[in-house]
Amino acid sequence: MRAVANYFRDIVAAIYTITLGLGVTMKCLFSKPVTLQYPDERPEVPDGYRGIHTYEIEKCIACNLCVQICPITCITLAYEGKGKNAVIHQYDIDYTKCLFCHLCCEVCPTDCVHMGKEFDLASYTRAECVIPFAKAAAVQKQE
Amino acid sequence: MQSYIDALIQNIGILQQVPPLIIYTAAILLGCAVVFGYISVVAMIMIYAERKVAGHMQSRYGPMRVGPHGILQSVADSIKLLLKEDTVPDKAHRFLFKLAPLLVFAGAFVPFAVLPFSEHLVISRMNIGIFYILSLAAIEVIGVIMAGWASGSKWSLYGGMRLAAQMVSYEIPMALAVLTVVAFSGHLGLHEITHAQGKWPWEWFASPLKSPFTAVGFVVFYIAGLASTKRLPFDLPEAESELVAGFHTEYSGMRFAYFFIGEYTAMYVVCAATAVLFLGGWNGPFPGVVNMLGKTFFLLFVMIWLRWTLPRLRIDQVIFVCLKVLLPISLICVIGAALQAVLF
Ligand code: SF4
Ligand code: SF4
């Protein structure tokens, strides 16, 4: 007798739960999608996001601290002179290696390197993932 | 259909000089071409609709890139499928491997000969219409088992065997559910069954007011239809997480497209048959074709809706649902419907 009762209870439960499930999916069908049309729409990046660095070349005193603290030595720094008179030729960060640990920004005495909000690094070659910040700054200055 | 052609021959002078055999053959080929065009377009629309509905049900957008709101996605996919390389695995049985997709497609294609779109828009008013549809569904099973076996791959074989178990067992409750309707209409022809139902929903066989037994039969038929078209929650033959893609794992390009279109056509056939048997066919408040297509596409939407709601069952659960739930219920319905038809 118990088995028969269970059998019918199972059938009723199946119908009931399927209706519940159908209700959930129907509600989702008419709610706004949570995904974005990525290249056209960009997500809003929150403050404190650790994206690609921003670098202020005129503040940098070429102290080499960021190069030393970087756990995977992905910063390449080349300069002439010392302190405020330093001329920086090269400040490259290799983003195939960088783990966005923020240590370089913390250690910088003049606060000239920050974590930015840019995250799009797609490229065809590995060389393109190395961003030459000093060169970019020079180009910007010329313009 | 034949009467139309005879009338054409009589009214157009030139046609009388041509031997009738040629005219009939041409008419048959033309009819096939029209149906083929129709089902390709319907399959394309359904594939697009399925992906779009699936997307929105999962809070995504679905295809968005090809054309406005991804409307041309199916066209792009078909071009891709046509251009793909057609590979035949080394271990496959070449002849059966190539024959299988055609059989599956033929099984899904042939029922259009009797499916009515409205009172007069039908290719053949066969007097055993529903029997014809059910028996041709069996061709598809053979095609799928053939595909599974001839591929020479264990995933395909498992898929084919599961499908054989599933489809053969679900055909029983399906046929019994049809019998509940036949008990009332007293006829196997789709036209007579439709005429046995009225214009309004409470006069359809799906309504408990007409007969509680056909109303249950409607649910049984639809569930068995889901299983026989391999739709979720009964899509074990394809179960991509276990069997790669089941019986069509080894197929590519055009041959895969045959399976794909065949699957969607079979869905369409099951929904159209359900609409005719239980939802009053072309009867309704609108012109005939609109009623018929409206009901069919509503049932198709429910299929898609169920697919994106329910998880996949295990094979023993699938067989349990068939043999221990649907079969006894449909037997009771047949007896009840027969008694009701005789006594009331
Ligand atoms: S974020 Fe970390 S890994 Fe990246 S450059 Fe700075 S110190 Fe190196
Ligand atoms: S730590 Fe700051 S100031 Fe020192 S080299 Fe790096 S970026 Fe320049």
JSON list of N, CA and C in Angstrom, two decimals, chain B residues 132-187:
[
{"chain": "B", "resi": 132, "resn": "TYR", "atom": "N", "xyz": [-0.13, 5.97, -40.43]},
{"chain": "B", "resi": 132, "resn": "TYR", "atom": "CA", "xyz": [0.98, 6.20, -41.35]},
{"chain": "B", "resi": 132, "resn": "TYR", "atom": "C", "xyz": [2.10, 6.98, -40.66]},
{"chain": "B", "resi": 133, "resn": "ILE", "atom": "N", "xyz": [1.75, 8.04, -39.95]},
{"chain": "B", "resi": 133, "resn": "ILE", "atom": "CA", "xyz": [2.77, 8.83, -39.27]},
{"chain": "B", "resi": 133, "resn": "ILE", "atom": "C", "xyz": [3.50, 8.00, -38.23]},
{"chain": "B", "resi": 134, "resn": "LEU", "atom": "N", "xyz": [2.75, 7.25, -37.42]},
{"chain": "B", "resi": 134, "resn": "LEU", "atom": "CA", "xyz": [3.37, 6.46, -36.36]},
{"chain": "B", "resi": 134, "resn": "LEU", "atom": "C", "xyz": [4.28, 5.39, -36.93]},
{"chain": "B", "resi": 135, "resn": "SER", "atom": "N", "xyz": [3.86, 4.77, -38.03]},
{"chain": "B", "resi": 135, "resn": "SER", "atom": "CA", "xyz": [4.69, 3.68, -38.54]},
{"chain": "B", "resi": 135, "resn": "SER", "atom": "C", "xyz": [5.94, 4.23, -39.22]},
{"chain": "B", "resi": 136, "resn": "LEU", "atom": "N", "xyz": [5.84, 5.42, -39.81]},
{"chain": "B", "resi": 136, "resn": "LEU", "atom": "CA", "xyz": [7.04, 5.96, -40.45]},
{"chain": "B", "resi": 136, "resn": "LEU", "atom": "C", "xyz": [8.04, 6.48, -39.43]},
{"chain": "B", "resi": 137, "resn": "ALA", "atom": "N", "xyz": [7.55, 6.78, -38.23]},
{"chain": "B", "resi": 137, "resn": "ALA", "atom": "CA", "xyz": [8.49, 7.20, -37.19]},
{"chain": "B", "resi": 137, "resn": "ALA", "atom": "C", "xyz": [9.50, 6.09, -36.93]},
{"chain": "B", "resi": 138, "resn": "ALA", "atom": "N", "xyz": [9.12, 4.86, -37.24]},
{"chain": "B", "resi": 138, "resn": "ALA", "atom": "CA", "xyz": [10.02, 3.73, -36.99]},
{"chain": "B", "resi": 138, "resn": "ALA", "atom": "C", "xyz": [11.21, 3.74, -37.94]},
{"chain": "B", "resi": 139, "resn": "ILE", "atom": "N", "xyz": [11.05, 4.31, -39.13]},
{"chain": "B", "resi": 139, "resn": "ILE", "atom": "CA", "xyz": [12.18, 4.38, -40.07]},
{"chain": "B", "resi": 139, "resn": "ILE", "atom": "C", "xyz": [13.33, 5.16, -39.45]},
{"chain": "B", "resi": 140, "resn": "GLU", "atom": "N", "xyz": [12.94, 6.22, -38.72]},
{"chain": "B", "resi": 140, "resn": "GLU", "atom": "CA", "xyz": [13.96, 7.06, -38.10]},
{"chain": "B", "resi": 140, "resn": "GLU", "atom": "C", "xyz": [14.78, 6.24, -37.11]},
{"chain": "B", "resi": 141, "resn": "VAL", "atom": "N", "xyz": [14.11, 5.36, -36.35]},
{"chain": "B", "resi": 141, "resn": "VAL", "atom": "CA", "xyz": [14.84, 4.55, -35.37]},
{"chain": "B", "resi": 141, "resn": "VAL", "atom": "C", "xyz": [15.89, 3.71, -36.09]},
{"chain": "B", "resi": 142, "resn": "ILE", "atom": "N", "xyz": [15.48, 3.10, -37.20]},
{"chain": "B", "resi": 142, "resn": "ILE", "atom": "CA", "xyz": [16.43, 2.26, -37.94]},
{"chain": "B", "resi": 142, "resn": "ILE", "atom": "C", "xyz": [17.61, 3.11, -38.40]},
{"chain": "B", "resi": 143, "resn": "GLY", "atom": "N", "xyz": [17.31, 4.31, -38.91]},
{"chain": "B", "resi": 143, "resn": "GLY", "atom": "CA", "xyz": [18.38, 5.19, -39.38]},
{"chain": "B", "resi": 143, "resn": "GLY", "atom": "C", "xyz": [19.36, 5.51, -38.27]},
{"chain": "B", "resi": 144, "resn": "VAL", "atom": "N", "xyz": [18.81, 5.79, -37.09]},
{"chain": "B", "resi": 144, "resn": "VAL", "atom": "CA", "xyz": [19.70, 6.18, -35.99]},
{"chain": "B", "resi": 144, "resn": "VAL", "atom": "C", "xyz": [20.54, 5.00, -35.51]},
{"chain": "B", "resi": 145, "resn": "ILE", "atom": "N", "xyz": [19.93, 3.83, -35.40]},
{"chain": "B", "resi": 145, "resn": "ILE", "atom": "CA", "xyz": [20.70, 2.66, -34.98]},
{"chain": "B", "resi": 145, "resn": "ILE", "atom": "C", "xyz": [21.80, 2.38, -36.02]},
{"chain": "B", "resi": 146, "resn": "MET", "atom": "N", "xyz": [21.42, 2.53, -37.27]},
{"chain": "B", "resi": 146, "resn": "MET", "atom": "CA", "xyz": [22.39, 2.33, -38.36]},
{"chain": "B", "resi": 146, "resn": "MET", "atom": "C", "xyz": [23.55, 3.31, -38.22]},
{"chain": "B", "resi": 147, "resn": "ALA", "atom": "N", "xyz": [23.23, 4.57, -37.96]},
{"chain": "B", "resi": 147, "resn": "ALA", "atom": "CA", "xyz": [24.29, 5.57, -37.78]},
{"chain": "B", "resi": 147, "resn": "ALA", "atom": "C", "xyz": [25.18, 5.20, -36.62]},
{"chain": "B", "resi": 148, "resn": "GLY", "atom": "N", "xyz": [24.57, 4.76, -35.51]},
{"chain": "B", "resi": 148, "resn": "GLY", "atom": "CA", "xyz": [25.35, 4.41, -34.34]},
{"chain": "B", "resi": 148, "resn": "GLY", "atom": "C", "xyz": [26.26, 3.24, -34.60]},
{"chain": "B", "resi": 149, "resn": "TRP", "atom": "N", "xyz": [25.75, 2.26, -35.29]},
{"chain": "B", "resi": 149, "resn": "TRP", "atom": "CA", "xyz": [26.54, 1.05, -35.51]},
{"chain": "B", "resi": 149, "resn": "TRP", "atom": "C", "xyz": [27.60, 1.27, -36.58]},
{"chain": "B", "resi": 150, "resn": "ALA", "atom": "N", "xyz": [27.24, 1.97, -37.66]},
{"chain": "B", "resi": 150, "resn": "ALA", "atom": "CA", "xyz": [28.14, 2.10, -38.79]},
{"chain": "B", "resi": 150, "resn": "ALA", "atom": "C", "xyz": [29.28, 3.06, -38.53]},
{"chain": "B", "resi": 151, "resn": "SER", "atom": "N", "xyz": [29.16, 3.92, -37.51]},
{"chain": "B", "resi": 151, "resn": "SER", "atom": "CA", "xyz": [30.22, 4.89, -37.25]},
{"chain": "B", "resi": 151, "resn": "SER", "atom": "C", "xyz": [31.50, 4.22, -36.77]},
{"chain": "B", "resi": 152, "resn": "GLY", "atom": "N", "xyz": [31.38, 3.04, -36.18]},
{"chain": "B", "resi": 152, "resn": "GLY", "atom": "CA", "xyz": [32.56, 2.37, -35.66]},
{"chain": "B", "resi": 152, "resn": "GLY", "atom": "C", "xyz": [33.17, 3.10, -34.48]},
{"chain": "B", "resi": 153, "resn": "SER", "atom": "N", "xyz": [32.31, 3.72, -33.66]},
{"chain": "B", "resi": 153, "resn": "SER", "atom": "CA", "xyz": [32.80, 4.42, -32.48]},
{"chain": "B", "resi": 153, "resn": "SER", "atom": "C", "xyz": [31.92, 4.04, -31.32]},
{"chain": "B", "resi": 154, "resn": "LYS", "atom": "N", "xyz": [32.52, 3.87, -30.14]},
{"chain": "B", "resi": 154, "resn": "LYS", "atom": "CA", "xyz": [31.69, 3.36, -29.04]},
{"chain": "B", "resi": 154, "resn": "LYS", "atom": "C", "xyz": [30.67, 4.39, -28.59]},
{"chain": "B", "resi": 155, "resn": "TRP", "atom": "N", "xyz": [31.00, 5.68, -28.69]},
{"chain": "B", "resi": 155, "resn": "TRP", "atom": "CA", "xyz": [30.02, 6.70, -28.29]},
{"chain": "B", "resi": 155, "resn": "TRP", "atom": "C", "xyz": [28.78, 6.61, -29.17]},
{"chain": "B", "resi": 156, "resn": "SER", "atom": "N", "xyz": [29.04, 6.45, -30.46]},
{"chain": "B", "resi": 156, "resn": "SER", "atom": "CA", "xyz": [27.91, 6.38, -31.38]},
{"chain": "B", "resi": 156, "resn": "SER", "atom": "C", "xyz": [27.06, 5.15, -31.09]},
{"chain": "B", "resi": 157, "resn": "LEU", "atom": "N", "xyz": [27.75, 4.04, -30.81]},
{"chain": "B", "resi": 157, "resn": "LEU", "atom": "CA", "xyz": [27.02, 2.79, -30.59]},
{"chain": "B", "resi": 157, "resn": "LEU", "atom": "C", "xyz": [26.15, 2.90, -29.34]},
{"chain": "B", "resi": 158, "resn": "TYR", "atom": "N", "xyz": [26.73, 3.46, -28.26]},
{"chain": "B", "resi": 158, "resn": "TYR", "atom": "CA", "xyz": [25.93, 3.66, -27.04]},
{"chain": "B", "resi": 158, "resn": "TYR", "atom": "C", "xyz": [24.72, 4.53, -27.35]},
{"chain": "B", "resi": 159, "resn": "GLY", "atom": "N", "xyz": [24.97, 5.62, -28.07]},
{"chain": "B", "resi": 159, "resn": "GLY", "atom": "CA", "xyz": [23.87, 6.54, -28.39]},
{"chain": "B", "resi": 159, "resn": "GLY", "atom": "C", "xyz": [22.78, 5.82, -29.17]},
{"chain": "B", "resi": 160, "resn": "GLY", "atom": "N", "xyz": [23.19, 5.05, -30.18]},
{"chain": "B", "resi": 160, "resn": "GLY", "atom": "CA", "xyz": [22.22, 4.34, -31.00]},
{"chain": "B", "resi": 160, "resn": "GLY", "atom": "C", "xyz": [21.42, 3.34, -30.19]},
{"chain": "B", "resi": 161, "resn": "MET", "atom": "N", "xyz": [22.12, 2.62, -29.29]},
{"chain": "B", "resi": 161, "resn": "MET", "atom": "CA", "xyz": [21.43, 1.60, -28.50]},
{"chain": "B", "resi": 161, "resn": "MET", "atom": "C", "xyz": [20.45, 2.24, -27.52]},
{"chain": "B", "resi": 162, "resn": "ARG", "atom": "N", "xyz": [20.87, 3.32, -26.89]},
{"chain": "B", "resi": 162, "resn": "ARG", "atom": "CA", "xyz": [19.97, 4.02, -25.97]},
{"chain": "B", "resi": 162, "resn": "ARG", "atom": "C", "xyz": [18.74, 4.49, -26.72]},
{"chain": "B", "resi": 163, "resn": "LEU", "atom": "N", "xyz": [18.98, 5.02, -27.92]},
{"chain": "B", "resi": 163, "resn": "LEU", "atom": "CA", "xyz": [17.84, 5.53, -28.68]},
{"chain": "B", "resi": 163, "resn": "LEU", "atom": "C", "xyz": [16.89, 4.40, -29.03]},
{"chain": "B", "resi": 164, "resn": "ALA", "atom": "N", "xyz": [17.46, 3.25, -29.40]},
{"chain": "B", "resi": 164, "resn": "ALA", "atom": "CA", "xyz": [16.60, 2.12, -29.75]},
{"chain": "B", "resi": 164, "resn": "ALA", "atom": "C", "xyz": [15.73, 1.76, -28.56]},
{"chain": "B", "resi": 165, "resn": "ALA", "atom": "N", "xyz": [16.35, 1.64, -27.38]},
{"chain": "B", "resi": 165, "resn": "ALA", "atom": "CA", "xyz": [15.59, 1.29, -26.17]},
{"chain": "B", "resi": 165, "resn": "ALA", "atom": "C", "xyz": [14.50, 2.32, -25.92]},
{"chain": "B", "resi": 166, "resn": "GLN", "atom": "N", "xyz": [14.87, 3.58, -26.05]},
{"chain": "B", "resi": 166, "resn": "GLN", "atom": "CA", "xyz": [13.96, 4.65, -25.69]},
{"chain": "B", "resi": 166, "resn": "GLN", "atom": "C", "xyz": [12.81, 4.78, -26.68]},
{"chain": "B", "resi": 167, "resn": "MET", "atom": "N", "xyz": [13.16, 4.79, -27.97]},
{"chain": "B", "resi": 167, "resn": "MET", "atom": "CA", "xyz": [12.11, 5.05, -28.96]},
{"chain": "B", "resi": 167, "resn": "MET", "atom": "C", "xyz": [11.14, 3.90, -29.07]},
{"chain": "B", "resi": 168, "resn": "VAL", "atom": "N", "xyz": [11.70, 2.67, -29.01]},
{"chain": "B", "resi": 168, "resn": "VAL", "atom": "CA", "xyz": [10.81, 1.52, -29.16]},
{"chain": "B", "resi": 168, "resn": "VAL", "atom": "C", "xyz": [9.86, 1.46, -27.98]},
{"chain": "B", "resi": 169, "resn": "SER", "atom": "N", "xyz": [10.34, 1.78, -26.75]},
{"chain": "B", "resi": 169, "resn": "SER", "atom": "CA", "xyz": [9.41, 1.69, -25.62]},
{"chain": "B", "resi": 169, "resn": "SER", "atom": "C", "xyz": [8.42, 2.86, -25.63]},
{"chain": "B", "resi": 170, "resn": "TYR", "atom": "N", "xyz": [8.82, 4.01, -26.09]},
{"chain": "B", "resi": 170, "resn": "TYR", "atom": "CA", "xyz": [7.88, 5.13, -26.06]},
{"chain": "B", "resi": 170, "resn": "TYR", "atom": "C", "xyz": [6.83, 5.08, -27.16]},
{"chain": "B", "resi": 171, "resn": "GLU", "atom": "N", "xyz": [7.09, 4.24, -28.15]},
{"chain": "B", "resi": 171, "resn": "GLU", "atom": "CA", "xyz": [6.07, 4.15, -29.19]},
{"chain": "B", "resi": 171, "resn": "GLU", "atom": "C", "xyz": [4.79, 3.50, -28.67]},
{"chain": "B", "resi": 172, "resn": "ILE", "atom": "N", "xyz": [4.92, 2.68, -27.62]},
{"chain": "B", "resi": 172, "resn": "ILE", "atom": "CA", "xyz": [3.72, 1.99, -27.11]},
{"chain": "B", "resi": 172, "resn": "ILE", "atom": "C", "xyz": [2.75, 2.98, -26.47]},
{"chain": "B", "resi": 173, "resn": "PRO", "atom": "N", "xyz": [3.18, 3.76, -25.45]},
{"chain": "B", "resi": 173, "resn": "PRO", "atom": "CA", "xyz": [2.22, 4.72, -24.89]},
{"chain": "B", "resi": 173, "resn": "PRO", "atom": "C", "xyz": [1.73, 5.73, -25.92]},
{"chain": "B", "resi": 174, "resn": "MET", "atom": "N", "xyz": [2.62, 6.05, -26.88]},
{"chain": "B", "resi": 174, "resn": "MET", "atom": "CA", "xyz": [2.22, 7.01, -27.90]},
{"chain": "B", "resi": 174, "resn": "MET", "atom": "C", "xyz": [1.05, 6.46, -28.71]},
{"chain": "B", "resi": 175, "resn": "ALA", "atom": "N", "xyz": [1.19, 5.23, -29.15]},
{"chain": "B", "resi": 175, "resn": "ALA", "atom": "CA", "xyz": [0.11, 4.63, -29.95]},
{"chain": "B", "resi": 175, "resn": "ALA", "atom": "C", "xyz": [-1.15, 4.48, -29.12]},
{"chain": "B", "resi": 176, "resn": "LEU", "atom": "N", "xyz": [-1.01, 4.12, -27.83]},
{"chain": "B", "resi": 176, "resn": "LEU", "atom": "CA", "xyz": [-2.19, 3.97, -26.98]},
{"chain": "B", "resi": 176, "resn": "LEU", "atom": "C", "xyz": [-2.89, 5.31, -26.79]},
{"chain": "B", "resi": 177, "resn": "ALA", "atom": "N", "xyz": [-2.08, 6.37, -26.66]},
{"chain": "B", "resi": 177, "resn": "ALA", "atom": "CA", "xyz": [-2.68, 7.70, -26.50]},
{"chain": "B", "resi": 177, "resn": "ALA", "atom": "C", "xyz": [-3.46, 8.08, -27.75]},
{"chain": "B", "resi": 178, "resn": "VAL", "atom": "N", "xyz": [-2.94, 7.68, -28.91]},
{"chain": "B", "resi": 178, "resn": "VAL", "atom": "CA", "xyz": [-3.68, 7.95, -30.15]},
{"chain": "B", "resi": 178, "resn": "VAL", "atom": "C", "xyz": [-5.00, 7.20, -30.14]},
{"chain": "B", "resi": 179, "resn": "LEU", "atom": "N", "xyz": [-4.97, 5.97, -29.58]},
{"chain": "B", "resi": 179, "resn": "LEU", "atom": "CA", "xyz": [-6.20, 5.17, -29.57]},
{"chain": "B", "resi": 179, "resn": "LEU", "atom": "C", "xyz": [-7.33, 5.84, -28.79]},
{"chain": "B", "resi": 180, "resn": "THR", "atom": "N", "xyz": [-6.97, 6.59, -27.73]},
{"chain": "B", "resi": 180, "resn": "THR", "atom": "CA", "xyz": [-8.04, 7.26, -26.98]},
{"chain": "B", "resi": 180, "resn": "THR", "atom": "C", "xyz": [-8.82, 8.19, -27.90]},
{"chain": "B", "resi": 181, "resn": "VAL", "atom": "N", "xyz": [-8.07, 8.89, -28.77]},
{"chain": "B", "resi": 181, "resn": "VAL", "atom": "CA", "xyz": [-8.73, 9.81, -29.70]},
{"chain": "B", "resi": 181, "resn": "VAL", "atom": "C", "xyz": [-9.54, 9.02, -30.72]},
{"chain": "B", "resi": 182, "resn": "VAL", "atom": "N", "xyz": [-8.92, 7.95, -31.22]},
{"chain": "B", "resi": 182, "resn": "VAL", "atom": "CA", "xyz": [-9.58, 7.16, -32.27]},
{"chain": "B", "resi": 182, "resn": "VAL", "atom": "C", "xyz": [-10.88, 6.56, -31.74]},
{"chain": "B", "resi": 183, "resn": "ALA", "atom": "N", "xyz": [-10.91, 6.23, -30.44]},
{"chain": "B", "resi": 183, "resn": "ALA", "atom": "CA", "xyz": [-12.14, 5.68, -29.85]},
{"chain": "B", "resi": 183, "resn": "ALA", "atom": "C", "xyz": [-13.30, 6.64, -30.05]},
{"chain": "B", "resi": 184, "resn": "PHE", "atom": "N", "xyz": [-13.02, 7.95, -29.98]},
{"chain": "B", "resi": 184, "resn": "PHE", "atom": "CA", "xyz": [-14.11, 8.92, -30.14]},
{"chain": "B", "resi": 184, "resn": "PHE", "atom": "C", "xyz": [-14.41, 9.23, -31.59]},
{"chain": "B", "resi": 185, "resn": "SER", "atom": "N", "xyz": [-13.33, 9.43, -32.38]},
{"chain": "B", "resi": 185, "resn": "SER", "atom": "CA", "xyz": [-13.57, 9.82, -33.78]},
{"chain": "B", "resi": 185, "resn": "SER", "atom": "C", "xyz": [-14.00, 8.61, -34.61]},
{"chain": "B", "resi": 186, "resn": "GLY", "atom": "N", "xyz": [-13.61, 7.42, -34.19]},
{"chain": "B", "resi": 186, "resn": "GLY", "atom": "CA", "xyz": [-13.98, 6.23, -34.93]},
{"chain": "B", "resi": 186, "resn": "GLY", "atom": "C", "xyz": [-13.27, 6.10, -36.25]},
{"chain": "B", "resi": 187, "resn": "HIS", "atom": "N", "xyz": [-12.14, 6.83, -36.42]},
{"chain": "B", "resi": 187, "resn": "HIS", "atom": "CA", "xyz": [-11.48, 6.85, -37.71]},
{"chain": "B", "resi": 187, "resn": "HIS", "atom": "C", "xyz": [-10.00, 7.18, -37.51]}
]
